[in-house]
Amino acid sequence: MVWDPFTADDETYVSIDGELQPAATAAVSVFDRGFLYGDGVFDSMPVVDGDVLLLDRHVDRLYRSAAGIQLTLPQTKSTLKAEMLRAAARSNLEHGALRVMVSRGEGPPGIVNADLASDPTVVVVPIPKDAEEVAYGRDAPETGRARIVSTRAIDPDSIDAKIKSNNYLVNALAERELAGTDADYGIMLDHDGFVAEEFVSNVFVRDESGTIRTPPPTHALNGITRQLVLSVGAEEGYDVAEERLTPAELFAAEDVFLTASARGIVSVNAVNGRQIGDGSPSEAVLELARATLARARTEEATPIEG
Ligand SMILES: Cc1ncc(COP(=O)(O)O)c(C=O)c1O
């Protein structure tokens, strides 16, 4: 199901600067710098069975991203979390995602006028989905095909990879490269030709020695699921390493998998048409996926209630 806020029976409310509004008519100014210049940050987390998963981690990252663009949210983290849970409760959100978007706010057009936009816009959008569409609610990873696309990831010299900013045009262009191909996922390289990230997820390999490897957070978003895989993996006795990967190391891997809050863990069975490993996820990756997703559901779940 693709959520459509414009259907008559939609009951979703978004929060704009703490005010709840029906999703279909909610609006921000055309002079908002998020719209004018992509001058903002966002985050998004899964909702499973009426619980928001990994709420603290995502909100902490949102505030770090905002600090990274010299933007101070008007509310404390605990006030924002209360606003998020209120929007989710008002919308009867059971399964889906909770997205928070923050921009520098409304101001006179002109890139030099950032100081005149003194009141950041903070929007919370509950996104309903069918239960079976929420990857974090499942144990078994989905499987799909990936392509290395020609669009390169944003260079960390331009935007620090730790900032989850509103500048997703590069990612959207990477996604457009998949049209007409048999691939579901688009892997971007960095400017040195190493693997950076998929356009909405992090990339991992399990190499021939069994080590779980992923590019360092200098060259990829430090994904929340990425962090969870690294810590759960280490606790469960896997060798884990954050180091740059060449495309050749992807092709030679026993497993390639992707991680994201919206996708959980996805096993990649082919890259550029070349089969990875034996074409299906290894028992090690299946076990790691189970342990990681279950950890979030049992230890990092905040009930929506209301
Ligand atoms: C570019 C990019 N990389 C990685 C990720 C995965 O991050 P997370 O696990 O926090 O969802 C995302 C998620 O949206 C993303 O947009």
mmCIF file of C-alpha atoms and ligand atoms in Angstrom:
data_model
loop_
_atom_site.group_PDB
_atom_site.id
_atom_site.type_symbol
_atom_site.label_atom_id
_atom_site.label_comp_id
_atom_site.label_asym_id
_atom_site.label_seq_id
_atom_site.Cartn_x
_atom_site.Cartn_y
_atom_site.Cartn_z
ATOM 1 C CA MET A 1 0.000 0.000 0.000
ATOM 2 C CA VAL A 2 1.295 3.480 -0.843
ATOM 3 C CA TRP A 3 -0.118 5.877 1.722
ATOM 4 C CA ASP A 4 -2.276 8.562 0.109
ATOM 5 C CA PRO A 5 -3.162 11.429 2.486
ATOM 6 C CA PHE A 6 -5.699 12.772 -0.038
ATOM 7 C CA THR A 7 -8.215 9.937 0.260
ATOM 8 C CA ALA A 8 -11.446 10.841 2.047
ATOM 9 C CA ASP A 9 -11.023 8.320 4.857
ATOM 10 C CA ASP A 10 -7.403 9.207 5.696
ATOM 11 C CA GLU A 11 -7.018 9.899 9.396
ATOM 12 C CA THR A 12 -3.400 11.061 9.478
ATOM 13 C CA TYR A 13 -2.453 14.254 11.289
ATOM 14 C CA VAL A 14 0.920 15.904 10.915
ATOM 15 C CA SER A 15 2.487 18.182 13.492
ATOM 16 C CA ILE A 16 3.789 21.559 12.299
ATOM 17 C CA ASP A 17 5.671 23.442 14.997
ATOM 18 C CA GLY A 18 3.720 21.478 17.591
ATOM 19 C CA GLU A 19 0.251 22.075 16.023
ATOM 20 C CA LEU A 20 -1.640 19.037 14.732
ATOM 21 C CA GLN A 21 -3.184 19.462 11.267
ATOM 22 C CA PRO A 22 -4.947 17.025 8.904
ATOM 23 C CA ALA A 23 -2.263 15.687 6.552
ATOM 24 C CA ALA A 24 -4.144 16.538 3.330
ATOM 25 C CA THR A 25 -4.257 20.279 4.055
ATOM 26 C CA ALA A 26 -1.098 20.750 6.134
ATOM 27 C CA ALA A 27 1.266 23.303 4.546
ATOM 28 C CA VAL A 28 4.445 25.272 5.076
ATOM 29 C CA SER A 29 5.433 28.544 3.427
ATOM 30 C CA VAL A 30 6.770 28.686 -0.130
ATOM 31 C CA PHE A 31 9.435 30.968 1.387
ATOM 32 C CA ASP A 32 10.626 28.254 3.734
ATOM 33 C CA ARG A 33 14.364 27.800 3.201
ATOM 34 C CA GLY A 34 13.887 24.045 3.226
ATOM 35 C CA PHE A 35 11.852 24.492 0.029
ATOM 36 C CA LEU A 36 14.002 27.290 -1.414
ATOM 37 C CA TYR A 37 17.420 25.769 -0.782
ATOM 38 C CA GLY A 38 17.126 22.354 0.852
ATOM 39 C CA ASP A 39 18.386 24.194 3.957
ATOM 40 C CA GLY A 40 17.387 21.628 6.560
ATOM 41 C CA VAL A 41 17.742 18.128 7.943
ATOM 42 C CA PHE A 42 15.459 15.162 8.519
ATOM 43 C CA ASP A 43 15.229 11.722 10.042
ATOM 44 C CA SER A 44 12.879 8.796 9.808
ATOM 45 C CA MET A 45 12.286 5.736 11.966
ATOM 46 C CA PRO A 46 10.179 2.582 11.804
ATOM 47 C CA VAL A 47 6.905 1.951 13.637
ATOM 48 C CA VAL A 48 6.018 -1.672 14.369
ATOM 49 C CA ASP A 49 2.916 -2.851 16.245
ATOM 50 C CA GLY A 50 2.272 0.561 17.782
ATOM 51 C CA ASP A 51 5.895 1.035 18.909
ATOM 52 C CA VAL A 52 8.356 3.609 17.558
ATOM 53 C CA LEU A 53 11.679 1.815 17.184
ATOM 54 C CA LEU A 54 15.061 3.400 17.866
ATOM 55 C CA LEU A 55 13.441 6.742 18.773
ATOM 56 C CA ASP A 56 16.276 8.108 20.933
ATOM 57 C CA ARG A 57 18.956 7.216 18.404
ATOM 58 C CA HIS A 58 17.092 8.885 15.537
ATOM 59 C CA VAL A 59 16.254 12.012 17.536
ATOM 60 C CA ASP A 60 19.871 12.268 18.730
ATOM 61 C CA ARG A 61 21.046 12.039 15.112
ATOM 62 C CA LEU A 62 18.504 14.679 14.036
ATOM 63 C CA TYR A 63 19.870 17.131 16.615
ATOM 64 C CA ARG A 64 23.451 16.306 15.569
ATOM 65 C CA SER A 65 22.536 16.855 11.899
ATOM 66 C CA ALA A 66 20.920 20.194 12.816
ATOM 67 C CA ALA A 67 24.009 21.254 14.770
ATOM 68 C CA GLY A 68 26.083 20.291 11.723
ATOM 69 C CA ILE A 69 24.298 22.969 9.658
ATOM 70 C CA GLN A 70 24.296 25.500 12.529
ATOM 71 C CA LEU A 71 20.568 25.135 13.134
ATOM 72 C CA THR A 72 19.128 25.027 16.659
ATOM 73 C CA LEU A 73 15.736 23.412 17.083
ATOM 74 C CA PRO A 74 13.380 25.544 19.196
ATOM 75 C CA GLN A 75 12.278 22.601 21.348
ATOM 76 C CA THR A 76 14.196 20.196 23.569
ATOM 77 C CA LYS A 77 14.585 16.589 22.506
ATOM 78 C CA SER A 78 11.986 15.458 25.043
ATOM 79 C CA THR A 79 9.444 18.028 23.804
ATOM 80 C CA LEU A 80 10.046 16.930 20.212
ATOM 81 C CA LYS A 81 9.605 13.265 21.167
ATOM 82 C CA ALA A 82 6.310 14.141 22.881
ATOM 83 C CA GLU A 83 5.165 15.970 19.710
ATOM 84 C CA MET A 84 6.142 12.963 17.598
ATOM 85 C CA LEU A 85 4.251 10.510 19.801
ATOM 86 C CA ARG A 86 1.215 12.840 19.905
ATOM 87 C CA ALA A 87 1.082 13.031 16.079
ATOM 88 C CA ALA A 88 1.442 9.249 15.850
ATOM 89 C CA ALA A 89 -1.279 8.650 18.474
ATOM 90 C CA ARG A 90 -3.691 11.151 16.843
ATOM 91 C CA SER A 91 -3.131 9.323 13.537
ATOM 92 C CA ASN A 92 -3.699 5.864 15.081
ATOM 93 C CA LEU A 93 -0.341 4.837 13.641
ATOM 94 C CA GLU A 94 0.230 1.096 14.087
ATOM 95 C CA HIS A 95 2.774 0.225 11.385
ATOM 96 C CA GLY A 96 4.881 2.428 9.145
ATOM 97 C CA ALA A 97 7.322 5.237 9.791
ATOM 98 C CA LEU A 98 7.629 8.477 11.672
ATOM 99 C CA ARG A 99 9.445 11.193 9.739
ATOM 100 C CA VAL A 100 10.708 14.477 11.181
ATOM 101 C CA MET A 101 11.722 17.338 8.905
ATOM 102 C CA VAL A 102 13.424 20.466 10.167
ATOM 103 C CA SER A 103 14.264 23.512 8.068
ATOM 104 C CA ARG A 104 15.846 26.864 8.840
ATOM 105 C CA GLY A 105 12.368 28.321 8.429
ATOM 106 C CA GLU A 106 10.632 31.056 6.472
ATOM 107 C CA GLY A 107 12.501 34.118 5.284
ATOM 108 C CA PRO A 108 12.978 36.503 2.357
ATOM 109 C CA PRO A 109 14.303 34.624 -0.691
ATOM 110 C CA GLY A 110 18.060 35.029 -1.175
ATOM 111 C CA ILE A 111 20.772 32.669 -0.064
ATOM 112 C CA VAL A 112 22.331 35.526 1.954
ATOM 113 C CA ASN A 113 19.189 35.920 4.071
ATOM 114 C CA ALA A 114 19.698 32.889 6.331
ATOM 115 C CA ASP A 115 19.938 35.131 9.416
ATOM 116 C CA LEU A 116 16.460 36.524 8.657
ATOM 117 C CA ALA A 117 14.929 33.035 8.964
ATOM 118 C CA SER A 118 15.051 32.930 12.729
ATOM 119 C CA ASP A 119 12.276 30.423 13.412
ATOM 120 C CA PRO A 120 12.977 26.844 12.255
ATOM 121 C CA THR A 121 10.072 24.822 10.866
ATOM 122 C CA VAL A 122 9.647 21.431 12.558
ATOM 123 C CA VAL A 123 7.282 18.973 10.882
ATOM 124 C CA VAL A 124 6.392 15.446 12.038
ATOM 125 C CA VAL A 125 4.721 13.132 9.505
ATOM 126 C CA PRO A 126 3.325 9.728 10.531
ATOM 127 C CA ILE A 127 3.414 7.432 7.471
ATOM 128 C CA PRO A 128 1.047 4.443 7.710
ATOM 129 C CA LYS A 129 1.901 1.158 5.984
ATOM 130 C CA ASP A 130 0.544 -2.366 5.996
ATOM 131 C CA ALA A 131 2.151 -4.468 8.749
ATOM 132 C CA GLU A 132 3.897 -6.771 6.288
ATOM 133 C CA GLU A 133 5.493 -3.796 4.500
ATOM 134 C CA VAL A 134 7.495 -2.713 7.547
ATOM 135 C CA ALA A 135 10.798 -4.525 7.183
ATOM 136 C CA TYR A 136 11.764 -4.007 10.843
ATOM 137 C CA GLY A 137 8.744 -6.074 11.837
ATOM 138 C CA ARG A 138 10.082 -9.159 10.083
ATOM 139 C CA ASP A 139 12.989 -11.466 10.854
ATOM 140 C CA ALA A 140 13.864 -12.688 7.376
ATOM 141 C CA PRO A 141 15.581 -10.191 5.060
ATOM 142 C CA GLU A 142 14.197 -9.345 1.650
ATOM 143 C CA THR A 143 16.400 -10.252 -1.271
ATOM 144 C CA GLY A 144 17.089 -8.105 -4.327
ATOM 145 C CA ARG A 145 19.468 -7.102 -7.095
ATOM 146 C CA ALA A 146 21.777 -4.078 -6.981
ATOM 147 C CA ARG A 147 23.642 -1.976 -9.540
ATOM 148 C CA ILE A 148 26.608 0.270 -9.073
ATOM 149 C CA VAL A 149 25.314 3.534 -10.529
ATOM 150 C CA SER A 150 27.376 6.272 -12.158
ATOM 151 C CA THR A 151 26.060 9.052 -9.872
ATOM 152 C CA ARG A 152 28.695 9.570 -7.158
ATOM 153 C CA ALA A 153 27.815 10.130 -3.504
ATOM 154 C CA ILE A 154 28.067 13.706 -2.208
ATOM 155 C CA ASP A 155 31.694 14.336 -1.388
ATOM 156 C CA PRO A 156 32.279 14.706 2.371
ATOM 157 C CA ASP A 157 34.315 17.825 1.515
ATOM 158 C CA SER A 158 30.957 19.409 0.577
ATOM 159 C CA ILE A 159 28.544 18.006 3.149
ATOM 160 C CA ASP A 160 29.790 15.983 6.122
ATOM 161 C CA ALA A 161 28.410 12.462 5.656
ATOM 162 C CA LYS A 162 27.217 12.506 9.281
ATOM 163 C CA ILE A 163 24.588 15.135 8.398
ATOM 164 C CA LYS A 164 21.285 13.713 7.177
ATOM 165 C CA SER A 165 20.423 16.822 5.200
ATOM 166 C CA ASN A 166 17.573 17.662 2.831
ATOM 167 C CA ASN A 167 19.986 17.522 -0.113
ATOM 168 C CA TYR A 168 18.815 14.272 -1.695
ATOM 169 C CA LEU A 169 18.932 15.238 -5.369
ATOM 170 C CA VAL A 170 22.055 13.122 -5.857
ATOM 171 C CA ASN A 171 20.271 10.156 -4.262
ATOM 172 C CA ALA A 172 17.163 10.764 -6.390
ATOM 173 C CA LEU A 173 19.322 10.841 -9.543
ATOM 174 C CA ALA A 174 20.987 7.599 -8.480
ATOM 175 C CA GLU A 175 17.529 6.050 -8.092
ATOM 176 C CA ARG A 176 16.518 7.236 -11.591
ATOM 177 C CA GLU A 177 19.444 5.300 -13.033
ATOM 178 C CA LEU A 178 17.652 2.076 -12.089
ATOM 179 C CA ALA A 179 14.732 2.761 -14.441
ATOM 180 C CA GLY A 180 14.733 0.160 -17.200
ATOM 181 C CA THR A 181 17.264 -2.083 -15.428
ATOM 182 C CA ASP A 182 16.542 -5.272 -13.490
ATOM 183 C CA ALA A 183 17.982 -3.788 -10.278
ATOM 184 C CA ASP A 184 16.092 -2.703 -7.159
ATOM 185 C CA TYR A 185 18.963 -0.991 -5.365
ATOM 186 C CA GLY A 186 21.559 1.556 -6.553
ATOM 187 C CA ILE A 187 25.001 1.584 -4.970
ATOM 188 C CA MET A 188 26.924 4.860 -5.217
ATOM 189 C CA LEU A 189 30.712 5.074 -5.196
ATOM 190 C CA ASP A 190 32.593 7.928 -3.553
ATOM 191 C CA HIS A 191 34.828 10.306 -5.493
ATOM 192 C CA ASP A 192 37.810 7.976 -5.092
ATOM 193 C CA GLY A 193 35.916 5.028 -6.570
ATOM 194 C CA PHE A 194 35.297 3.169 -3.298
ATOM 195 C CA VAL A 195 31.831 1.980 -2.283
ATOM 196 C CA ALA A 196 30.004 4.766 -0.363
ATOM 197 C CA GLU A 197 26.373 3.812 0.202
ATOM 198 C CA GLU A 198 23.182 2.794 -1.515
ATOM 199 C CA PHE A 199 20.938 5.809 -2.171
ATOM 200 C CA VAL A 200 18.852 5.187 0.986
ATOM 201 C CA SER A 201 20.823 2.504 2.813
ATOM 202 C CA ASN A 202 24.254 1.432 3.987
ATOM 203 C CA VAL A 203 26.250 -1.299 2.280
ATOM 204 C CA PHE A 204 27.872 -4.263 4.028
ATOM 205 C CA VAL A 205 29.812 -7.300 2.879
ATOM 206 C CA ARG A 206 30.654 -10.558 4.599
ATOM 207 C CA ASP A 207 34.010 -11.428 3.106
ATOM 208 C CA GLU A 208 35.646 -14.808 2.518
ATOM 209 C CA SER A 209 37.138 -14.766 6.041
ATOM 210 C CA GLY A 210 33.664 -14.188 7.533
ATOM 211 C CA THR A 211 34.384 -10.557 8.519
ATOM 212 C CA ILE A 212 31.414 -8.183 8.302
ATOM 213 C CA ARG A 213 32.700 -4.982 6.652
ATOM 214 C CA THR A 214 31.118 -1.619 5.868
ATOM 215 C CA PRO A 215 32.541 1.728 4.682
ATOM 216 C CA PRO A 216 33.465 4.187 7.468
ATOM 217 C CA PRO A 217 31.040 6.972 8.449
ATOM 218 C CA THR A 218 33.366 9.527 6.858
ATOM 219 C CA HIS A 219 32.017 8.361 3.472
ATOM 220 C CA ALA A 220 28.502 7.139 4.263
ATOM 221 C CA LEU A 221 25.677 8.190 6.547
ATOM 222 C CA ASN A 222 26.213 6.620 9.949
ATOM 223 C CA GLY A 223 22.937 4.716 9.608
ATOM 224 C CA ILE A 224 21.146 3.709 12.771
ATOM 225 C CA THR A 225 20.646 0.161 11.483
ATOM 226 C CA ARG A 226 24.313 0.182 10.430
ATOM 227 C CA GLN A 227 25.325 1.037 14.013
ATOM 228 C CA LEU A 228 23.035 -1.658 15.379
ATOM 229 C CA VAL A 229 24.447 -4.315 13.020
ATOM 230 C CA LEU A 230 28.006 -3.390 14.044
ATOM 231 C CA SER A 231 27.283 -3.562 17.780
ATOM 232 C CA VAL A 232 24.997 -6.619 17.722
ATOM 233 C CA GLY A 233 27.424 -8.325 15.326
ATOM 234 C CA ALA A 234 30.393 -7.719 17.659
ATOM 235 C CA GLU A 235 28.400 -8.929 20.685
ATOM 236 C CA GLU A 236 27.348 -12.065 18.828
ATOM 237 C CA GLY A 237 30.971 -12.896 18.050
ATOM 238 C CA TYR A 238 31.279 -11.769 14.433
ATOM 239 C CA ASP A 239 34.425 -9.959 13.311
ATOM 240 C CA VAL A 240 33.268 -6.504 12.224
ATOM 241 C CA ALA A 241 35.255 -3.746 10.528
ATOM 242 C CA GLU A 242 34.602 -0.219 9.246
ATOM 243 C CA GLU A 243 36.842 0.163 6.220
ATOM 244 C CA ARG A 244 36.585 1.285 2.640
ATOM 245 C CA LEU A 245 35.489 -1.341 0.102
ATOM 246 C CA THR A 246 36.344 -1.554 -3.569
ATOM 247 C CA PRO A 247 33.715 -2.638 -6.134
ATOM 248 C CA ALA A 248 35.855 -5.762 -6.679
ATOM 249 C CA GLU A 249 35.394 -6.626 -2.993
ATOM 250 C CA LEU A 250 31.621 -6.432 -3.452
ATOM 251 C CA PHE A 251 31.745 -8.874 -6.350
ATOM 252 C CA ALA A 252 34.022 -11.255 -4.420
ATOM 253 C CA ALA A 253 31.996 -11.173 -1.170
ATOM 254 C CA GLU A 254 30.227 -14.189 0.305
ATOM 255 C CA ASP A 255 27.305 -11.866 1.140
ATOM 256 C CA VAL A 256 26.368 -8.300 0.294
ATOM 257 C CA PHE A 257 23.616 -6.716 2.343
ATOM 258 C CA LEU A 258 22.018 -3.304 2.832
ATOM 259 C CA THR A 259 20.710 -1.737 6.026
ATOM 260 C CA ALA A 260 18.203 1.078 6.618
ATOM 261 C CA SER A 261 15.445 1.940 9.019
ATOM 262 C CA ALA A 262 12.941 1.738 6.170
ATOM 263 C CA ARG A 263 14.314 -1.532 4.817
ATOM 264 C CA GLY A 264 15.682 -3.381 7.804
ATOM 265 C CA ILE A 265 18.293 -5.673 6.286
ATOM 266 C CA VAL A 266 18.201 -6.562 2.587
ATOM 267 C CA SER A 267 20.285 -9.371 1.164
ATOM 268 C CA VAL A 268 21.725 -8.557 -2.285
ATOM 269 C CA ASN A 269 21.968 -11.618 -4.496
ATOM 270 C CA ALA A 270 23.535 -9.941 -7.547
ATOM 271 C CA VAL A 271 25.495 -6.754 -8.281
ATOM 272 C CA ASN A 272 25.584 -5.579 -11.919
ATOM 273 C CA GLY A 273 24.151 -8.984 -12.868
ATOM 274 C CA ARG A 274 26.977 -10.885 -11.161
ATOM 275 C CA GLN A 275 25.811 -13.403 -8.573
ATOM 276 C CA ILE A 276 26.993 -12.812 -5.002
ATOM 277 C CA GLY A 277 28.105 -15.904 -3.086
ATOM 278 C CA ASP A 278 25.782 -18.777 -3.912
ATOM 279 C CA GLY A 279 22.933 -16.363 -4.724
ATOM 280 C CA SER A 280 21.173 -16.585 -1.379
ATOM 281 C CA PRO A 281 21.923 -15.142 2.077
ATOM 282 C CA SER A 282 24.282 -17.191 4.236
ATOM 283 C CA GLU A 283 23.128 -18.577 7.579
ATOM 284 C CA ALA A 284 25.479 -16.040 9.245
ATOM 285 C CA VAL A 285 23.713 -13.077 7.655
ATOM 286 C CA LEU A 286 20.257 -14.513 8.330
ATOM 287 C CA GLU A 287 21.208 -14.921 11.993
ATOM 288 C CA LEU A 288 22.707 -11.428 12.216
ATOM 289 C CA ALA A 289 19.566 -9.924 10.647
ATOM 290 C CA ARG A 290 17.315 -11.784 13.094
ATOM 291 C CA ALA A 291 19.372 -10.698 16.102
ATOM 292 C CA THR A 292 19.598 -7.049 14.966
ATOM 293 C CA LEU A 293 15.918 -6.530 14.162
ATOM 294 C CA ALA A 294 14.791 -8.382 17.293
ATOM 295 C CA ARG A 295 17.112 -6.210 19.417
ATOM 296 C CA ALA A 296 15.390 -3.046 18.187
ATOM 297 C CA ARG A 297 11.911 -4.495 18.749
ATOM 298 C CA THR A 298 12.621 -5.728 22.267
ATOM 299 C CA GLU A 299 15.063 -3.183 23.688
ATOM 300 C CA GLU A 300 14.514 0.038 21.766
ATOM 301 C CA ALA A 301 10.742 0.309 21.384
ATOM 302 C CA THR A 302 8.707 3.279 22.622
ATOM 303 C CA PRO A 303 4.937 2.702 22.763
ATOM 304 C CA ILE A 304 2.802 5.308 21.005
ATOM 305 C CA GLU A 305 -0.221 4.844 23.309
ATOM 306 C CA GLY A 306 -2.848 7.578 23.406
HETATM 307 C C1 LIG B 1 21.803 7.920 2.103
HETATM 308 C C2 LIG B 1 21.418 7.000 3.212
HETATM 309 N N1 LIG B 1 22.316 6.115 3.682
HETATM 310 C C3 LIG B 1 21.996 5.266 4.678
HETATM 311 C C4 LIG B 1 20.737 5.255 5.251
HETATM 312 C C5 LIG B 1 20.414 4.287 6.347
HETATM 313 O O1 LIG B 1 20.307 4.938 7.590
HETATM 314 P P1 LIG B 1 19.334 4.405 8.731
HETATM 315 O O2 LIG B 1 19.788 3.019 9.086
HETATM 316 O O3 LIG B 1 19.547 5.364 9.851
HETATM 317 O O4 LIG B 1 17.953 4.430 8.197
HETATM 318 C C6 LIG B 1 19.782 6.171 4.809
HETATM 319 C C7 LIG B 1 18.441 6.198 5.403
HETATM 320 O O5 LIG B 1 17.596 6.956 5.060
HETATM 321 C C8 LIG B 1 20.128 7.063 3.767
HETATM 322 O O6 LIG B 1 19.231 7.946 3.298
#
